[in-house]
Coordinates of C-alpha atoms in Angstrom, one line a residue:
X1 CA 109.7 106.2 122.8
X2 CA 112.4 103.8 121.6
X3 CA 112.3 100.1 122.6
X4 CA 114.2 98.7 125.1
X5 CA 118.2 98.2 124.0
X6 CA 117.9 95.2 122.6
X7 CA 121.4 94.1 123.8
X8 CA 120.1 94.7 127.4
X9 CA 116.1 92.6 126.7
X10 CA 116.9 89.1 127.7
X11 CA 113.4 88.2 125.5
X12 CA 116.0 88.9 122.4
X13 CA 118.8 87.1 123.1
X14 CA 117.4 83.7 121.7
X15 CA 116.6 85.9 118.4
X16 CA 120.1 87.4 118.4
X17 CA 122.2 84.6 119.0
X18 CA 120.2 81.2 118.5
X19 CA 120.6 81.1 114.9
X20 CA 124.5 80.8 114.7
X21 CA 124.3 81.6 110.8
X22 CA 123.0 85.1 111.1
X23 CA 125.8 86.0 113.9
X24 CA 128.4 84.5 111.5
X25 CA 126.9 86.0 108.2
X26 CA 126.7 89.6 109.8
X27 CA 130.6 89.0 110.9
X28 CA 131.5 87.9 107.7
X29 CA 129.8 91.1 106.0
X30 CA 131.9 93.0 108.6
X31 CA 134.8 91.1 108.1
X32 CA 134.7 91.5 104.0
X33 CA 134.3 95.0 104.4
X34 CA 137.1 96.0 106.6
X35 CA 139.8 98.2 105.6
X36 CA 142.0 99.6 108.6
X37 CA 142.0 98.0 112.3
X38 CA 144.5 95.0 113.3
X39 CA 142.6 91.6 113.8
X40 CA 141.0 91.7 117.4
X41 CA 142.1 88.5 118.7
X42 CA 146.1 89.4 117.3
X43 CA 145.8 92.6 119.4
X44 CA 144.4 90.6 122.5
X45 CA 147.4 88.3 122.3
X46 CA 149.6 91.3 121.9
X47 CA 148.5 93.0 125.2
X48 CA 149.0 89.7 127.3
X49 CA 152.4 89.1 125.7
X50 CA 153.3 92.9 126.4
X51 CA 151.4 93.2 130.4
X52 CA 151.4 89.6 131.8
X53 CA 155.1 89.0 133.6
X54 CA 154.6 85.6 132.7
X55 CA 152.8 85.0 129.1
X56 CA 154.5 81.8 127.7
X57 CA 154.0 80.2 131.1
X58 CA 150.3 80.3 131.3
X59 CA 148.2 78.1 132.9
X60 CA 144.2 78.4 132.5
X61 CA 143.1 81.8 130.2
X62 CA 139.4 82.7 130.0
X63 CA 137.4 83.6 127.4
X64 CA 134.3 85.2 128.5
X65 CA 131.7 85.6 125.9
X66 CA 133.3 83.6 123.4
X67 CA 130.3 83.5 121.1
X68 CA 131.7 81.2 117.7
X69 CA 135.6 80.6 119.5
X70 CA 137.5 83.1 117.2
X71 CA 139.0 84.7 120.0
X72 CA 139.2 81.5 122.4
X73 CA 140.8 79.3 119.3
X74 CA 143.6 82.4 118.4
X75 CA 144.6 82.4 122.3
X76 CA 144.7 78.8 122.2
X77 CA 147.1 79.2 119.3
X78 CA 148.6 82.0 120.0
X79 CA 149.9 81.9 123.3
X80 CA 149.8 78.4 124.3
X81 CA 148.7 78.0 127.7
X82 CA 147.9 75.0 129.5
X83 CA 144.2 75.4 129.3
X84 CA 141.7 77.8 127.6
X85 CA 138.1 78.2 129.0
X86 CA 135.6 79.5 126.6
X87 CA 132.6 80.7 128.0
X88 CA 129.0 81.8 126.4
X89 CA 125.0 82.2 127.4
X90 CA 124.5 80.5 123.8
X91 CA 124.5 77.0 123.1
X92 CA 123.7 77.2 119.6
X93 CA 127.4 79.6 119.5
X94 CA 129.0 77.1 121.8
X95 CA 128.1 74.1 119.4
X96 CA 129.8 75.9 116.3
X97 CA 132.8 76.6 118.5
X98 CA 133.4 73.1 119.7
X99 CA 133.3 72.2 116.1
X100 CA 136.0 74.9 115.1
X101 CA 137.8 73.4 117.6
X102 CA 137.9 69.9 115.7
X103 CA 139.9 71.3 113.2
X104 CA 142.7 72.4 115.5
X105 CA 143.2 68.7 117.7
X106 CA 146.4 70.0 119.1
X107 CA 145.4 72.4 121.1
X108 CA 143.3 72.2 124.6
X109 CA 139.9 74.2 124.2
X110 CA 137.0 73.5 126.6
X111 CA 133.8 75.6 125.5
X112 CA 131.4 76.0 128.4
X113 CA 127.7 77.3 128.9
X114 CA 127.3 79.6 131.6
X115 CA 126.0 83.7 133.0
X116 CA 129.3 85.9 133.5
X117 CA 127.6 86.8 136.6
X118 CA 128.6 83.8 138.2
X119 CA 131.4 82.5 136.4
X120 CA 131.9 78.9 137.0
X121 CA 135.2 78.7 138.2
X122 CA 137.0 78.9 141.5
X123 CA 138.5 82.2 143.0
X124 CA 141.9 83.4 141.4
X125 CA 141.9 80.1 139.1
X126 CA 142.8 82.3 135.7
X127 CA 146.0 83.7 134.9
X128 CA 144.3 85.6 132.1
X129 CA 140.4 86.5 131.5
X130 CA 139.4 88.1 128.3
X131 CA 135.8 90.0 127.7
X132 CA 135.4 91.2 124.3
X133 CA 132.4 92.5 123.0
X134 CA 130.6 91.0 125.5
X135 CA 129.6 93.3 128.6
X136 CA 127.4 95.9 126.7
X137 CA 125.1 92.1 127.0
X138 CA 125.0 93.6 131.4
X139 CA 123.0 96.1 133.0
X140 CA 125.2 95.9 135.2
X141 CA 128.6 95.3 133.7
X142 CA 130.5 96.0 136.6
X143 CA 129.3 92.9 138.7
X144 CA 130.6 91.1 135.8
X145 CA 133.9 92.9 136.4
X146 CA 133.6 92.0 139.8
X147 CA 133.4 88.1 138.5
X148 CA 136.5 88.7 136.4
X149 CA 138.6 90.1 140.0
X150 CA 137.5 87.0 142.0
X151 CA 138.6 84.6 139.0
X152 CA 141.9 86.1 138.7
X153 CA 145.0 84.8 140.5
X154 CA 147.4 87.5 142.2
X155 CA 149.4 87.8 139.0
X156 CA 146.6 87.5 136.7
X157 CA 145.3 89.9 133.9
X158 CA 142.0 90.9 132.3
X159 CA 141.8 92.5 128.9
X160 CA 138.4 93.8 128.3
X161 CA 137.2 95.1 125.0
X162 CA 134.3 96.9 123.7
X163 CA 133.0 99.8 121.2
X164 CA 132.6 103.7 121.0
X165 CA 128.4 104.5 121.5
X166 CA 128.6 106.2 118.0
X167 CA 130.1 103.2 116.1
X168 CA 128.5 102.7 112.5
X169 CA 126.4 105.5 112.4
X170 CA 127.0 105.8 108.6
X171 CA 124.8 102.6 108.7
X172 CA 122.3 104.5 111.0
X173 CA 122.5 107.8 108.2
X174 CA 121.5 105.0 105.4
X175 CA 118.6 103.3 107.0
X176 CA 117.3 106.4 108.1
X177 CA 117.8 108.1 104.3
X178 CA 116.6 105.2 102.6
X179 CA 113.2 105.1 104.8
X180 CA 113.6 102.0 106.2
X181 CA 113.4 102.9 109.9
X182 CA 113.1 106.8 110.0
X183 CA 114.8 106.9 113.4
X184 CA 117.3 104.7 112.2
X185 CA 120.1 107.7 113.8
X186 CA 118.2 108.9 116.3
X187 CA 118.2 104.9 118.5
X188 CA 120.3 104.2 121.7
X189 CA 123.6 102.9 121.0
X190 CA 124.0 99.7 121.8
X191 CA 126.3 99.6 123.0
X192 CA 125.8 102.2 125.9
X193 CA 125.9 99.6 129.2
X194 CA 129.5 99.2 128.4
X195 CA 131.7 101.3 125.8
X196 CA 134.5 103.2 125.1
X197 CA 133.9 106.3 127.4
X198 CA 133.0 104.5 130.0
X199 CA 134.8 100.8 130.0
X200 CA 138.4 102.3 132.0
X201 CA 135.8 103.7 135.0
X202 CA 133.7 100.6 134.7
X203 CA 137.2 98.1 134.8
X204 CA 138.0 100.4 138.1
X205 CA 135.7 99.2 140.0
X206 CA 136.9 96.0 140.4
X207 CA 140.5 96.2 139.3
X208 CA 143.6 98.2 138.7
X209 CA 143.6 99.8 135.1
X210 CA 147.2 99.5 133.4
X211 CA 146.6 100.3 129.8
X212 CA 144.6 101.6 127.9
X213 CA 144.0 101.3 123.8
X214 CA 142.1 103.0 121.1
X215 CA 142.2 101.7 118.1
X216 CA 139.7 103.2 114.9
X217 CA 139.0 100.3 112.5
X218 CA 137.1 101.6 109.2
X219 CA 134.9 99.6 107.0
X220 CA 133.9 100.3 103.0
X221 CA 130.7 98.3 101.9
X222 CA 130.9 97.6 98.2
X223 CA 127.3 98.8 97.5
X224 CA 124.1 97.5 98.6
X225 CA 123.8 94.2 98.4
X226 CA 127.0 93.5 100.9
X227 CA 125.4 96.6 103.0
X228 CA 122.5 94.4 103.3
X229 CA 124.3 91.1 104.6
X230 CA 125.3 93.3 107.5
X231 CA 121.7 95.8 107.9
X232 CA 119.4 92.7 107.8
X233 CA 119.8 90.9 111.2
X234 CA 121.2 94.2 113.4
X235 CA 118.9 94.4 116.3
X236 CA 119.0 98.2 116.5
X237 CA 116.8 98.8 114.0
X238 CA 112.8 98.8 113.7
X239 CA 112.2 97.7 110.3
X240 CA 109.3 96.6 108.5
X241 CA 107.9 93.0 108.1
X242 CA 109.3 91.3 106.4
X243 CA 113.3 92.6 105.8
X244 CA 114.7 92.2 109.4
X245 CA 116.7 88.4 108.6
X246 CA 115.8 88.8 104.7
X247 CA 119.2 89.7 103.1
X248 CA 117.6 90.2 99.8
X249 CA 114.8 92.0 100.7
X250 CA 116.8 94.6 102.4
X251 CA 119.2 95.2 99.6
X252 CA 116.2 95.1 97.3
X253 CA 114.7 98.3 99.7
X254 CA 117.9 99.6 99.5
X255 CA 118.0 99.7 95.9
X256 CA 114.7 100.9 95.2
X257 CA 115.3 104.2 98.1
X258 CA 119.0 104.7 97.1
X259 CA 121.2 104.8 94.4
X260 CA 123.3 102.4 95.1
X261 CA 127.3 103.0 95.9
X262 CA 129.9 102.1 98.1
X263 CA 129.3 102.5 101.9
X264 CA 132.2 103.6 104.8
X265 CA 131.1 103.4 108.2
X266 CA 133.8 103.4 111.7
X267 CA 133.9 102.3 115.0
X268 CA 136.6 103.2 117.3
X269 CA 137.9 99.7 119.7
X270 CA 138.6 100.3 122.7
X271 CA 140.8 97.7 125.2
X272 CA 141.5 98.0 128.7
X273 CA 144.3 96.0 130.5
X274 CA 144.1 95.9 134.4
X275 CA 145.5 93.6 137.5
X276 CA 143.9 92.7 140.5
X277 CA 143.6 94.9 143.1
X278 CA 146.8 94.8 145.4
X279 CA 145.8 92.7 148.3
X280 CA 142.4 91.5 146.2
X281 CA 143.3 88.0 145.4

């Protein structure tokens, strides 16, 4: 039997995110590796520009699950409004995001601790609230929707993002090859509390679905030891003592199991744009 999704065990959730260098180090092997797909905060700003009547007059825009402030620092930039809310369970994540922030003085960027369940701000105070890659973290993903509704003012938009269940199985295909987890393609996504088949019905609960995007962006790993940057802190995996956190000896067992060559993997990205209910806020 498979262990509990380790996006859904709160008991994880210090391991996954309380270390701020293995979230950022895993990005940046993403990141290195990625060959097709426009930048995810560019595309978030796009939607609001294109769905939001009002997008250069904006007053407060939340950022739900804001983790390191990539997303809550581009908006900031981006689209100028009058206040942007970042919001995260991690404090370690929030701490690296205020410090981002230092390098960009001009802007107005207030990082904040808090559960999306109960977001801390008053009813229909948002003109925009963002979710990305954030509400697979739910069981229950729609109550967090439900959050997003009340915080929205009458006018106001929420662009929610997450990923296809099958995303990077190539990586799954390796570590199971290699020996290094032998279920390694056979685990629950982790994706599966929130993705793309099921993020448009979630978002309807709550709200009135507008648009919706698909986007594939593909990834080529140079060979095993950038495969490895990426392989050695993902939670999906069961892996021996002694490699999960351990970049180098990961792509040492990778070396030693595989020949070593270039790596593609995919995962499709999918956002949703919706309203408010009419007559909700």
């Amino acid at each position: 039997m498979n262990e509990p999704n380790a996006f859904l065990d709160p008991a994880r959730q210090q391991e996954l995110y309380g270390n701020p260098s293995r979230l950022s180090g895993r990005t940046s092997a993403l990141m290195r590796a990625k060959t097709s797909g426009n930048p995810v905060p560019e595309t978030i700003v796009s939607l609001v520009q294109t769905h939001h009547a009002q997008p250069d007059r904006l007053g407060v825009v939340l950022d739900i699950g804001c983790g390191r402030g990539t997303s809550s620092l581009g908006i900031a930039e981006q689209l100028r409004p009058q206040r942007v809310v970042g919001l995260d369970a991690a404090p370690s994540l929030l701490a690296q995001a205020r410090e981002r922030a230092k390098e960009l003085p001009d802007i107005t960027v207030d990082f904040v601790e808090g559960d999306f369940h109960d977001l801390p701000l008053p009813a229909g105070s948002c003109d925009v609230a963002v979710a990305a890659f954030c509400l697979y973290h739910s069981p229950q993903p729609k109550d967090v929707i439900a959050q997003i509704a009340r915080v929205l003012s009458p006018g106001g938009l929420a662009v929610l993002v997450t990923k296809a269940l099958d995303s990077y199985r190539e990586m799954d295909q390796l570590v199971a090859s290699a020996g290094l987890d032998a279920r390694g393609d056979k685990h629950e996504s982790l994706y599966t509390a929130a993705h793309s088949g099921n993020l448009a019905d979630l978002t309807a609960s709550s709200l009135d679905v507008i648009a919706v995007l698909d986007e594939e962006h593909a990834f080529t790993f140079d060979g095993h030891d950038h495969t490895a940057q990426y392989l050695a802190t993902n939670p999906k995996y069961h892996l021996a003592p002694g490699l999960y956190g351990n970049t180098g000896a990961m792509a040492a067992a990778l070396h030693e199991f595989l020949p070593d060559q270039p790596l593609t993997t995919r995962s499709l990205i999918t956002f949703v744009v919706a309203h408010p209910k009419k007559g909700q806020a």
